[in-house]
PDB file of N, CA and C in Angstrom:
ATOM      1  N   MET A   1      -0.375 122.365 -65.848  1.00 74.00           N
ATOM      2  CA  MET A   1      -0.624 121.455 -66.590  1.00 74.00           C
ATOM      3  C   MET A   1      -0.563 122.194 -68.201  1.00 74.00           C
ATOM      4  N   LYS A   2       0.532 121.598 -68.863  1.00 85.00           N
ATOM      5  CA  LYS A   2       0.747 122.053 -70.046  1.00 85.00           C
ATOM      6  C   LYS A   2      -0.406 121.821 -71.135  1.00 85.00           C
ATOM      7  N   VAL A   3      -0.726 122.797 -71.878  1.00 88.00           N
ATOM      8  CA  VAL A   3      -1.977 122.445 -72.752  1.00 88.00           C
ATOM      9  C   VAL A   3      -1.499 122.838 -74.164  1.00 88.00           C
ATOM     10  N   TYR A   4      -1.763 122.330 -75.181  1.00 92.00           N
ATOM     11  CA  TYR A   4      -1.576 122.779 -76.869  1.00 92.00           C
ATOM     12  C   TYR A   4      -2.788 123.203 -77.510  1.00 92.00           C
ATOM     13  N   ILE A   5      -2.681 124.371 -77.949  1.00 91.00           N
ATOM     14  CA  ILE A   5      -3.759 125.171 -78.644  1.00 91.00           C
ATOM     15  C   ILE A   5      -3.507 125.160 -80.126  1.00 91.00           C
ATOM     16  N   VAL A   6      -4.329 124.612 -80.504  1.00 92.00           N
ATOM     17  CA  VAL A   6      -4.433 124.706 -82.498  1.00 92.00           C
ATOM     18  C   VAL A   6      -5.048 126.108 -82.942  1.00 92.00           C
ATOM     19  N   VAL A   7      -4.495 126.963 -83.383  1.00 92.00           N
ATOM     20  CA  VAL A   7      -5.437 128.485 -84.073  1.00 92.00           C
ATOM     21  C   VAL A   7      -5.265 128.180 -85.542  1.00 92.00           C
ATOM     22  N   ARG A   8      -6.306 128.652 -86.081  1.00 92.00           N
ATOM     23  CA  ARG A   8      -6.324 129.005 -87.355  1.00 92.00           C
ATOM     24  C   ARG A   8      -6.760 130.227 -87.706  1.00 92.00           C
ATOM     25  N   GLU A   9      -5.984 131.011 -88.964  1.00 92.00           N
ATOM     26  CA  GLU A   9      -6.191 132.247 -89.126  1.00 92.00           C
ATOM     27  C   GLU A   9      -6.416 132.005 -90.726  1.00 92.00           C
ATOM     28  N   THR A  10      -7.508 132.902 -91.091  1.00 90.00           N
ATOM     29  CA  THR A  10      -7.913 132.809 -92.674  1.00 90.00           C
ATOM     30  C   THR A  10      -8.001 133.956 -93.380  1.00 90.00           C
ATOM     31  N   SER A  11      -7.764 133.935 -94.762  1.00 91.00           N
ATOM     32  CA  SER A  11      -7.837 135.260 -95.472  1.00 91.00           C
ATOM     33  C   SER A  11      -8.581 134.975 -96.774  1.00 91.00           C
ATOM     34  N   SER A  12      -8.914 135.870 -97.679  1.00 88.00           N
ATOM     35  CA  SER A  12      -9.503 135.619 -98.750  1.00 88.00           C
ATOM     36  C   SER A  12      -9.245 136.918 -99.526  1.00 88.00           C
ATOM     37  N   ASN A  13      -8.887 137.115-100.742  1.00 89.00           N
ATOM     38  CA  ASN A  13      -8.579 137.945-101.763  1.00 89.00           C
ATOM     39  C   ASN A  13      -7.807 139.095-101.082  1.00 89.00           C
ATOM     40  N   ASN A  14      -6.657 138.599-100.117  1.00 86.00           N
ATOM     41  CA  ASN A  14      -5.715 139.352 -99.479  1.00 86.00           C
ATOM     42  C   ASN A  14      -6.620 140.306 -98.401  1.00 86.00           C
ATOM     43  N   MET A  15      -7.941 139.663 -97.889  1.00 89.00           N
ATOM     44  CA  MET A  15      -8.472 140.256 -96.780  1.00 89.00           C
ATOM     45  C   MET A  15      -8.298 139.433 -95.826  1.00 89.00           C
ATOM     46  N   PHE A  16      -8.336 139.809 -94.491  1.00 89.00           N
ATOM     47  CA  PHE A  16      -8.321 138.890 -93.070  1.00 89.00           C
ATOM     48  C   PHE A  16      -9.798 138.601 -92.988  1.00 89.00           C
ATOM     49  N   THR A  17      -9.934 137.103 -92.880  1.00 88.00           N
ATOM     50  CA  THR A  17     -11.290 136.798 -92.779  1.00 88.00           C
ATOM     51  C   THR A  17     -11.818 136.443 -91.347  1.00 88.00           C
ATOM     52  N   GLY A  18     -10.459 136.247 -90.570  1.00 88.00           N
ATOM     53  CA  GLY A  18     -11.047 135.691 -88.875  1.00 88.00           C
ATOM     54  C   GLY A  18     -10.194 134.763 -88.548  1.00 88.00           C
ATOM     55  N   SER A  19     -10.026 134.445 -87.119  1.00 89.00           N
ATOM     56  CA  SER A  19      -9.099 133.364 -86.525  1.00 89.00           C
ATOM     57  C   SER A  19     -10.268 132.646 -85.556  1.00 89.00           C
ATOM     58  N   SER A  20      -9.477 131.284 -85.202  1.00 90.00           N
ATOM     59  CA  SER A  20     -10.374 130.617 -84.221  1.00 90.00           C
ATOM     60  C   SER A  20      -9.565 129.537 -83.784  1.00 90.00           C
ATOM     61  N   ILE A  21     -10.066 129.089 -82.425  1.00 90.00           N
ATOM     62  CA  ILE A  21      -9.351 128.047 -82.266  1.00 90.00           C
ATOM     63  C   ILE A  21      -9.996 126.987 -82.418  1.00 90.00           C
ATOM     64  N   LEU A  22      -8.962 125.884 -83.042  1.00 91.00           N
ATOM     65  CA  LEU A  22      -9.593 124.739 -83.250  1.00 91.00           C
ATOM     66  C   LEU A  22      -9.922 123.378 -82.147  1.00 91.00           C
ATOM     67  N   GLY A  23      -8.954 124.007 -81.231  1.00 89.00           N
ATOM     68  CA  GLY A  23      -9.166 123.008 -79.926  1.00 89.00           C
ATOM     69  C   GLY A  23      -8.125 123.068 -79.243  1.00 89.00           C
ATOM     70  N   VAL A  24      -8.250 122.358 -77.912  1.00 89.00           N
ATOM     71  CA  VAL A  24      -7.213 122.360 -76.482  1.00 89.00           C
ATOM     72  C   VAL A  24      -6.961 120.956 -76.492  1.00 89.00           C
ATOM     73  N   PHE A  25      -5.496 120.754 -76.397  1.00 90.00           N
ATOM     74  CA  PHE A  25      -5.315 119.245 -76.087  1.00 90.00           C
ATOM     75  C   PHE A  25      -4.167 119.120 -75.076  1.00 90.00           C
ATOM     76  N   ALA A  26      -4.415 118.010 -74.439  1.00 88.00           N
ATOM     77  CA  ALA A  26      -3.364 117.732 -73.342  1.00 88.00           C
ATOM     78  C   ALA A  26      -2.019 117.170 -73.753  1.00 88.00           C
ATOM     79  N   ASN A  27      -1.953 116.939 -75.093  1.00 90.00           N
ATOM     80  CA  ASN A  27      -0.562 116.431 -75.978  1.00 90.00           C
ATOM     81  C   ASN A  27      -0.557 117.096 -77.148  1.00 90.00           C
ATOM     82  N   GLU A  28       0.722 116.987 -77.217  1.00 92.00           N
ATOM     83  CA  GLU A  28       1.108 117.507 -78.715  1.00 92.00           C
ATOM     84  C   GLU A  28       1.008 116.540 -80.129  1.00 92.00           C
ATOM     85  N   ILE A  29       0.786 115.471 -79.688  1.00 93.00           N
ATOM     86  CA  ILE A  29       0.439 114.580 -80.679  1.00 93.00           C
ATOM     87  C   ILE A  29      -1.330 114.750 -81.337  1.00 93.00           C
ATOM     88  N   SER A  30      -2.097 114.950 -80.366  1.00 92.00           N
ATOM     89  CA  SER A  30      -3.478 115.284 -80.717  1.00 92.00           C
ATOM     90  C   SER A  30      -3.481 116.561 -81.208  1.00 92.00           C
ATOM     91  N   ALA A  31      -2.870 117.488 -80.706  1.00 92.00           N
ATOM     92  CA  ALA A  31      -2.704 118.724 -81.704  1.00 92.00           C
ATOM     93  C   ALA A  31      -2.408 118.939 -82.975  1.00 92.00           C
ATOM     94  N   LYS A  32      -1.262 117.769 -83.182  1.00 93.00           N
ATOM     95  CA  LYS A  32      -0.636 117.871 -84.623  1.00 93.00           C
ATOM     96  C   LYS A  32      -1.680 117.022 -85.368  1.00 93.00           C
ATOM     97  N   GLN A  33      -2.515 116.259 -84.996  1.00 94.00           N
ATOM     98  CA  GLN A  33      -3.464 115.423 -85.665  1.00 94.00           C
ATOM     99  C   GLN A  33      -4.401 116.491 -85.950  1.00 94.00           C
ATOM    100  N   CYS A  34      -5.113 117.425 -85.174  1.00 93.00           N
ATOM    101  CA  CYS A  34      -6.103 118.453 -85.417  1.00 93.00           C
ATOM    102  C   CYS A  34      -5.454 119.399 -86.443  1.00 93.00           C
ATOM    103  N   ALA A  35      -4.261 119.679 -86.531  1.00 93.00           N
ATOM    104  CA  ALA A  35      -3.545 120.660 -87.390  1.00 93.00           C
ATOM    105  C   ALA A  35      -3.727 119.761 -88.583  1.00 93.00           C
ATOM    106  N   SER A  36      -3.383 118.468 -88.797  1.00 93.00           N
ATOM    107  CA  SER A  36      -3.500 117.828 -90.075  1.00 93.00           C
ATOM    108  C   SER A  36      -4.869 117.860 -90.707  1.00 93.00           C
ATOM    109  N   LYS A  37      -5.718 117.763 -89.701  1.00 93.00           N
ATOM    110  CA  LYS A  37      -7.321 117.497 -90.649  1.00 93.00           C
ATOM    111  C   LYS A  37      -7.622 118.910 -90.941  1.00 93.00           C
ATOM    112  N   ALA A  38      -7.064 119.910 -90.138  1.00 93.00           N
ATOM    113  CA  ALA A  38      -7.642 121.494 -90.861  1.00 93.00           C
ATOM    114  C   ALA A  38      -6.777 121.878 -92.020  1.00 93.00           C
ATOM    115  N   TYR A  39      -5.538 121.181 -92.154  1.00 92.00           N
ATOM    116  CA  TYR A  39      -4.975 121.003 -93.689  1.00 92.00           C
ATOM    117  C   TYR A  39      -5.788 120.640 -94.669  1.00 92.00           C
ATOM    118  N   GLU A  40      -6.360 119.330 -94.200  1.00 92.00           N
ATOM    119  CA  GLU A  40      -6.933 118.503 -95.628  1.00 92.00           C
ATOM    120  C   GLU A  40      -8.239 119.673 -95.797  1.00 92.00           C
ATOM    121  N   LEU A  41      -8.762 120.195 -94.790  1.00 91.00           N
ATOM    122  CA  LEU A  41     -10.092 120.977 -95.278  1.00 91.00           C
ATOM    123  C   LEU A  41      -9.613 122.347 -96.010  1.00 91.00           C
ATOM    124  N   TYR A  42      -8.662 122.785 -95.713  1.00 92.00           N
ATOM    125  CA  TYR A  42      -7.596 124.016 -96.207  1.00 92.00           C
ATOM    126  C   TYR A  42      -7.588 123.782 -97.493  1.00 92.00           C
ATOM    127  N   MET A  43      -6.922 122.580 -97.931  1.00 92.00           N
ATOM    128  CA  MET A  43      -6.683 122.298 -99.524  1.00 92.00           C
ATOM    129  C   MET A  43      -8.345 121.872-100.154  1.00 92.00           C
ATOM    130  N   LEU A  44      -9.139 121.635 -99.483  1.00 92.00           N
ATOM    131  CA  LEU A  44     -10.559 121.456-100.173  1.00 92.00           C
ATOM    132  C   LEU A  44     -11.065 122.852-100.595  1.00 92.00           C
ATOM    133  N   ALA A  45     -10.834 123.886 -99.314  1.00 90.00           N
ATOM    134  CA  ALA A  45     -11.388 125.231 -99.479  1.00 90.00           C
ATOM    135  C   ALA A  45     -10.685 126.132-100.656  1.00 90.00           C
ATOM    136  N   LYS A  46      -9.309 125.622-100.849  1.00 90.00           N
ATOM    137  CA  LYS A  46      -8.334 126.217-101.621  1.00 90.00           C
ATOM    138  C   LYS A  46      -8.757 125.699-102.925  1.00 90.00           C
ATOM    139  N   SER A  47      -9.171 124.585-103.421  1.00 92.00           N
ATOM    140  CA  SER A  47      -9.615 124.208-104.594  1.00 92.00           C
ATOM    141  C   SER A  47     -10.906 125.230-104.966  1.00 92.00           C
ATOM    142  N   LYS A  48     -11.478 125.543-104.305  1.00 92.00           N
ATOM    143  CA  LYS A  48     -13.219 126.153-104.588  1.00 92.00           C
ATOM    144  C   LYS A  48     -12.740 127.683-104.507  1.00 92.00           C
ATOM    145  N   ASP A  49     -11.602 128.504-103.782  1.00 91.00           N
ATOM    146  CA  ASP A  49     -11.249 129.754-104.154  1.00 91.00           C
ATOM    147  C   ASP A  49      -9.636 129.885-103.924  1.00 91.00           C
ATOM    148  N   ASN A  50      -9.018 129.812-104.995  1.00 90.00           N
ATOM    149  CA  ASN A  50      -7.631 130.350-105.255  1.00 90.00           C
ATOM    150  C   ASN A  50      -6.965 131.076-104.586  1.00 90.00           C
ATOM    151  N   THR A  51      -8.085 132.307-104.049  1.00 92.00           N
ATOM    152  CA  THR A  51      -7.274 133.276-103.005  1.00 92.00           C
ATOM    153  C   THR A  51      -7.573 133.327-101.691  1.00 92.00           C
ATOM    154  N   TYR A  52      -7.864 131.994-101.286  1.00 91.00           N
ATOM    155  CA  TYR A  52      -8.381 131.352 -99.858  1.00 91.00           C
ATOM    156  C   TYR A  52      -6.775 131.232 -99.365  1.00 91.00           C
ATOM    157  N   GLN A  53      -6.371 131.742 -98.118  1.00 92.00           N
ATOM    158  CA  GLN A  53      -5.043 131.384 -97.421  1.00 92.00           C
ATOM    159  C   GLN A  53      -5.554 131.085 -96.145  1.00 92.00           C
ATOM    160  N   GLU A  54      -4.695 130.469 -95.353  1.00 92.00           N
ATOM    161  CA  GLU A  54      -4.709 129.701 -94.027  1.00 92.00           C
ATOM    162  C   GLU A  54      -3.554 129.632 -93.428  1.00 92.00           C
ATOM    163  N   ASN A  55      -3.455 129.923 -92.065  1.00 91.00           N
ATOM    164  CA  ASN A  55      -2.257 129.768 -91.545  1.00 91.00           C
ATOM    165  C   ASN A  55      -2.908 129.078 -90.246  1.00 91.00           C
ATOM    166  N   CYS A  56      -2.078 127.916 -90.012  1.00 91.00           N
ATOM    167  CA  CYS A  56      -2.665 126.740 -88.760  1.00 91.00           C
ATOM    168  C   CYS A  56      -1.217 126.655 -87.809  1.00 91.00           C
ATOM    169  N   TYR A  57      -1.501 127.085 -86.641  1.00 91.00           N
ATOM    170  CA  TYR A  57      -0.428 126.673 -85.858  1.00 91.00           C
ATOM    171  C   TYR A  57      -0.490 126.275 -84.544  1.00 91.00           C
ATOM    172  N   ILE A  58       0.169 125.633 -83.622  1.00 93.00           N
ATOM    173  CA  ILE A  58       0.149 125.244 -82.264  1.00 93.00           C
ATOM    174  C   ILE A  58       0.951 125.950 -81.349  1.00 93.00           C
ATOM    175  N   THR A  59       0.392 126.437 -80.410  1.00 91.00           N
ATOM    176  CA  THR A  59       0.698 127.000 -79.484  1.00 91.00           C
ATOM    177  C   THR A  59       0.527 126.245 -77.890  1.00 91.00           C
ATOM    178  N   ASP A  60       1.696 126.664 -77.405  1.00 90.00           N
ATOM    179  CA  ASP A  60       1.470 126.014 -75.855  1.00 90.00           C
ATOM    180  C   ASP A  60       1.157 127.073 -74.926  1.00 90.00           C
ATOM    181  N   SER A  61       0.337 126.768 -73.772  1.00 87.00           N
ATOM    182  CA  SER A  61       0.244 127.513 -72.374  1.00 87.00           C
ATOM    183  C   SER A  61       0.066 126.652 -71.055  1.00 87.00           C
ATOM    184  N   PHE A  62       0.184 126.979 -70.193  1.00 84.00           N
ATOM    185  CA  PHE A  62      -0.130 126.376 -68.771  1.00 84.00           C
ATOM    186  C   PHE A  62      -1.491 126.637 -68.494  1.00 84.00           C
ATOM    187  N   LEU A  63      -2.116 125.604 -67.969  1.00 74.00           N
ATOM    188  CA  LEU A  63      -3.112 125.575 -67.470  1.00 74.00           C
ATOM    189  C   LEU A  63      -3.568 125.641 -65.804  1.00 74.00           C
ATOM    190  N   THR A  64      -4.180 126.765 -65.383  1.00 69.00           N
ATOM    191  CA  THR A  64      -4.088 126.741 -63.897  1.00 69.00           C
ATOM    192  C   THR A  64      -5.361 126.313 -63.439  1.00 69.00           C
ATOM    193  N   ILE A  65      -5.221 125.459 -62.559  1.00 64.00           N
ATOM    194  CA  ILE A  65      -6.567 124.494 -62.133  1.00 64.00           C
ATOM    195  C   ILE A  65      -7.260 125.276 -60.992  1.00 64.00           C
ATOM    196  N   ALA A  66      -8.178 125.575 -60.829  1.00 60.00           N
ATOM    197  CA  ALA A  66      -8.781 126.315 -59.534  1.00 60.00           C
ATOM    198  C   ALA A  66      -8.801 125.464 -58.315  1.00 60.00           C
ATOM    199  N   ASP A  67      -8.875 126.163 -57.018  1.00 64.00           N
ATOM    200  CA  ASP A  67      -8.574 125.519 -55.939  1.00 64.00           C
ATOM    201  C   ASP A  67     -10.184 124.913 -55.514  1.00 64.00           C
ATOM    202  N   ASP A  68     -10.051 124.237 -54.479  1.00 68.00           N
ATOM    203  CA  ASP A  68     -11.624 123.793 -53.775  1.00 68.00           C
ATOM    204  C   ASP A  68     -12.431 124.927 -53.851  1.00 68.00           C
ATOM    205  N   ASP A  69     -12.132 126.231 -53.149  1.00 69.00           N
ATOM    206  CA  ASP A  69     -12.906 127.279 -52.886  1.00 69.00           C
ATOM    207  C   ASP A  69     -13.608 127.566 -53.997  1.00 69.00           C
ATOM    208  N   ALA A  70     -12.503 128.023 -55.408  1.00 62.00           N
ATOM    209  CA  ALA A  70     -13.356 128.437 -56.304  1.00 62.00           C
ATOM    210  C   ALA A  70     -14.393 127.236 -57.010  1.00 62.00           C
ATOM    211  N   ILE A  71     -14.015 126.318 -57.107  1.00 63.00           N
ATOM    212  CA  ILE A  71     -14.934 125.261 -57.242  1.00 63.00           C
ATOM    213  C   ILE A  71     -16.007 125.264 -56.600  1.00 63.00           C
ATOM    214  N   ASN A  72     -16.220 125.406 -55.236  1.00 68.00           N
ATOM    215  CA  ASN A  72     -17.403 125.610 -54.430  1.00 68.00           C
ATOM    216  C   ASN A  72     -18.185 126.455 -54.749  1.00 68.00           C
ATOM    217  N   LEU A  73     -17.485 127.667 -55.221  1.00 66.00           N
ATOM    218  CA  LEU A  73     -17.955 128.779 -55.381  1.00 66.00           C
ATOM    219  C   LEU A  73     -18.941 128.795 -56.627  1.00 66.00           C
ATOM    220  N   ALA A  74     -18.377 128.075 -57.494  1.00 62.00           N
ATOM    221  CA  ALA A  74     -18.969 128.251 -58.850  1.00 62.00           C
ATOM    222  C   ALA A  74     -20.139 127.057 -58.807  1.00 62.00           C
ATOM    223  N   LYS A  75     -20.072 125.974 -58.114  1.00 64.00           N
ATOM    224  CA  LYS A  75     -21.158 125.081 -57.734  1.00 64.00           C
ATOM    225  C   LYS A  75     -22.549 125.840 -57.041  1.00 64.00           C
ATOM    226  N   ASN A  76     -22.296 126.616 -56.147  1.00 66.00           N
ATOM    227  CA  ASN A  76     -23.116 127.170 -55.254  1.00 66.00           C
ATOM    228  C   ASN A  76     -23.856 128.391 -56.364  1.00 66.00           C
ATOM    229  N   ALA A  77     -23.200 128.773 -57.384  1.00 61.00           N
ATOM    230  CA  ALA A  77     -23.990 129.632 -58.173  1.00 61.00           C
ATOM    231  C   ALA A  77     -24.675 129.043 -59.125  1.00 61.00           C
ATOM    232  N   CYS A  78     -24.811 127.843 -59.419  1.00 59.00           N
ATOM    233  CA  CYS A  78     -25.497 127.140 -60.394  1.00 59.00           C
ATOM    234  C   CYS A  78     -26.875 126.887 -59.588  1.00 59.00           C
ATOM    235  N   PRO A  79     -27.863 127.283 -60.391  1.00 54.00           N
ATOM    236  CA  PRO A  79     -29.030 127.463 -60.283  1.00 54.00           C
ATOM    237  C   PRO A  79     -29.605 126.249 -59.276  1.00 54.00           C
ATOM    238  N   LYS A  80     -29.462 124.823 -59.966  1.00 53.00           N
ATOM    239  CA  LYS A  80     -30.178 123.543 -59.333  1.00 53.00           C
ATOM    240  C   LYS A  80     -28.721 122.503 -59.644  1.00 53.00           C
ATOM    241  N   SER A  81     -28.388 121.838 -58.685  1.00 51.00           N
ATOM    242  CA  SER A  81     -27.374 121.034 -58.381  1.00 51.00           C
ATOM    243  C   SER A  81     -27.160 119.875 -59.926  1.00 51.00           C
ATOM    244  N   GLU A  82     -28.662 119.550 -60.301  1.00 51.00           N
ATOM    245  CA  GLU A  82     -28.486 118.773 -61.544  1.00 51.00           C
ATOM    246  C   GLU A  82     -28.047 119.450 -62.836  1.00 51.00           C
ATOM    247  N   ARG A  83     -28.148 120.707 -62.550  1.00 48.00           N
ATOM    248  CA  ARG A  83     -27.549 121.751 -64.052  1.00 48.00           C
ATOM    249  C   ARG A  83     -26.043 121.514 -64.140  1.00 48.00           C
ATOM    250  N   MET A  84     -25.426 120.957 -63.136  1.00 49.00           N
ATOM    251  CA  MET A  84     -23.815 120.757 -63.117  1.00 49.00           C
ATOM    252  C   MET A  84     -23.579 119.823 -64.143  1.00 49.00           C
ATOM    253  N   ASP A  85     -23.380 120.168 -65.241  1.00 49.00           N
ATOM    254  CA  ASP A  85     -23.236 118.926 -66.538  1.00 49.00           C
ATOM    255  C   ASP A  85     -21.967 118.517 -66.476  1.00 49.00           C
ATOM    256  N   HIS A  86     -20.790 119.150 -65.994  1.00 50.00           N
ATOM    257  CA  HIS A  86     -19.384 118.512 -66.050  1.00 50.00           C
ATOM    258  C   HIS A  86     -18.627 119.145 -65.261  1.00 50.00           C
ATOM    259  N   LEU A  87     -17.892 118.269 -64.572  1.00 51.00           N
ATOM    260  CA  LEU A  87     -17.153 118.672 -63.448  1.00 51.00           C
ATOM    261  C   LEU A  87     -15.671 117.606 -63.204  1.00 51.00           C
ATOM    262  N   THR A  88     -14.591 118.206 -63.437  1.00 48.00           N
ATOM    263  CA  THR A  88     -13.474 117.357 -63.258  1.00 48.00           C
ATOM    264  C   THR A  88     -12.431 118.443 -62.268  1.00 48.00           C
ATOM    265  N   GLU A  89     -11.355 117.873 -62.043  1.00 42.00           N
ATOM    266  CA  GLU A  89     -10.407 118.598 -61.746  1.00 42.00           C
ATOM    267  C   GLU A  89     -10.024 119.642 -62.245  1.00 42.00           C
ATOM    268  N   GLU A  90      -9.969 119.693 -63.646  1.00 43.00           N
ATOM    269  CA  GLU A  90      -9.545 120.392 -64.621  1.00 43.00           C
ATOM    270  C   GLU A  90     -10.317 121.750 -65.053  1.00 43.00           C
ATOM    271  N   SER A  91     -11.627 121.302 -65.193  1.00 47.00           N
ATOM    272  CA  SER A  91     -12.470 122.111 -65.433  1.00 47.00           C
ATOM    273  C   SER A  91     -14.121 122.155 -64.788  1.00 47.00           C
ATOM    274  N   ILE A  92     -14.830 123.035 -64.988  1.00 47.00           N
ATOM    275  CA  ILE A  92     -15.982 123.169 -64.283  1.00 47.00           C
ATOM    276  C   ILE A  92     -17.008 124.024 -65.492  1.00 47.00           C
ATOM    277  N   TYR A  93     -18.107 123.488 -65.496  1.00 48.00           N
ATOM    278  CA  TYR A  93     -19.102 123.883 -66.201  1.00 48.00           C
ATOM    279  C   TYR A  93     -20.546 123.844 -66.122  1.00 48.00           C
ATOM    280  N   CYS A  94     -21.251 125.148 -65.873  1.00 46.00           N
ATOM    281  CA  CYS A  94     -22.604 125.099 -65.370  1.00 46.00           C
ATOM    282  C   CYS A  94     -23.513 125.475 -66.780  1.00 46.00           C
ATOM    283  N   LYS A  95     -24.197 124.563 -67.190  1.00 44.00           N
ATOM    284  CA  LYS A  95     -25.046 125.019 -68.177  1.00 44.00           C
ATOM    285  C   LYS A  95     -25.910 125.884 -68.091  1.00 44.00           C
ATOM    286  N   GLY A  96     -25.587 126.836 -69.150  1.00 39.00           N
ATOM    287  CA  GLY A  96     -26.518 128.134 -69.274  1.00 39.00           C
ATOM    288  C   GLY A  96     -26.173 129.096 -67.970  1.00 39.00           C
ATOM    289  N   PHE A  97     -25.188 129.002 -67.212  1.00 42.00           N
ATOM    290  CA  PHE A  97     -24.917 129.899 -66.147  1.00 42.00           C
ATOM    291  C   PHE A  97     -23.677 129.893 -65.763  1.00 42.00           C
ATOM    292  N   ILE A  98     -23.006 130.686 -66.554  1.00 49.00           N
ATOM    293  CA  ILE A  98     -21.311 130.932 -66.429  1.00 49.00           C
ATOM    294  C   ILE A  98     -20.779 131.936 -65.368  1.00 49.00           C
ATOM    295  N   GLU A  99     -21.932 132.736 -64.573  1.00 51.00           N
ATOM    296  CA  GLU A  99     -21.532 133.444 -63.764  1.00 51.00           C
ATOM    297  C   GLU A  99     -20.746 132.986 -62.673  1.00 51.00           C
ATOM    298  N   GLY A 100     -21.101 131.602 -62.254  1.00 51.00           N
ATOM    299  CA  GLY A 100     -20.606 131.340 -61.061  1.00 51.00           C
ATOM    300  C   GLY A 100     -19.038 130.889 -61.356  1.00 51.00           C
ATOM    301  N   PHE A 101     -18.768 130.392 -62.395  1.00 50.00           N
ATOM    302  CA  PHE A 101     -17.195 130.263 -62.638  1.00 50.00           C
ATOM    303  C   PHE A 101     -16.313 131.188 -62.741  1.00 50.00           C
ATOM    304  N   GLU A 102     -17.153 132.471 -63.587  1.00 53.00           N
ATOM    305  CA  GLU A 102     -16.512 133.784 -63.497  1.00 53.00           C
ATOM    306  C   GLU A 102     -16.214 134.367 -62.036  1.00 53.00           C
ATOM    307  N   HIS A 103     -17.068 134.032 -61.300  1.00 51.00           N
ATOM    308  CA  HIS A 103     -17.109 134.888 -59.768  1.00 51.00           C
ATOM    309  C   HIS A 103     -15.826 133.896 -59.473  1.00 51.00           C
ATOM    310  N   ALA A 104     -15.623 132.810 -59.719  1.00 51.00           N
ATOM    311  CA  ALA A 104     -14.715 131.580 -58.891  1.00 51.00           C
ATOM    312  C   ALA A 104     -13.361 132.237 -59.446  1.00 51.00           C
ATOM    313  N   VAL A 105     -13.158 132.298 -60.647  1.00 51.00           N
ATOM    314  CA  VAL A 105     -12.156 132.746 -61.277  1.00 51.00           C
ATOM    315  C   VAL A 105     -11.377 134.142 -60.716  1.00 51.00           C
ATOM    316  N   ILE A 106     -12.266 134.867 -60.601  1.00 52.00           N
ATOM    317  CA  ILE A 106     -11.964 136.401 -59.937  1.00 52.00           C
ATOM    318  C   ILE A 106     -11.505 136.166 -58.490  1.00 52.00           C
ATOM    319  N   LYS A 107     -12.211 135.562 -57.741  1.00 50.00           N
ATOM    320  CA  LYS A 107     -12.099 135.039 -56.859  1.00 50.00           C
ATOM    321  C   LYS A 107     -10.482 134.332 -56.497  1.00 50.00           C
ATOM    322  N   ASN A 108     -10.440 133.532 -57.404  1.00 47.00           N
ATOM    323  CA  ASN A 108      -9.056 132.702 -57.294  1.00 47.00           C
ATOM    324  C   ASN A 108      -7.703 133.352 -57.623  1.00 47.00           C
ATOM    325  N   GLU A 109      -7.755 134.545 -58.216  1.00 46.00           N
ATOM    326  CA  GLU A 109      -7.035 135.409 -58.845  1.00 46.00           C
ATOM    327  C   GLU A 109      -6.055 136.357 -57.758  1.00 46.00           C
TER     328      GLU A 109
END
């Protein structure tokens, strides 16, 4: 599955201040909307600090979905089944307990 990643890099007074991922999107239209919102915020920040610079760009990548063995391993690593907050074919998240997913990814590689 192809995903679009919106990245922002910032600087002030010619010093790099950081970079961050603003979002990961399933389609390019949503990524462009995110970048457009970031531009609006950039203009506001620029009005307060004229040395502020920002680069915002969209990159794409392919997302590999784990097989059932990896998902089951992550489920088993969760302390309690009710702690499994979010589970789809594309992602798995265990609140406060990421180790199961990390082990699943290692096993899946």
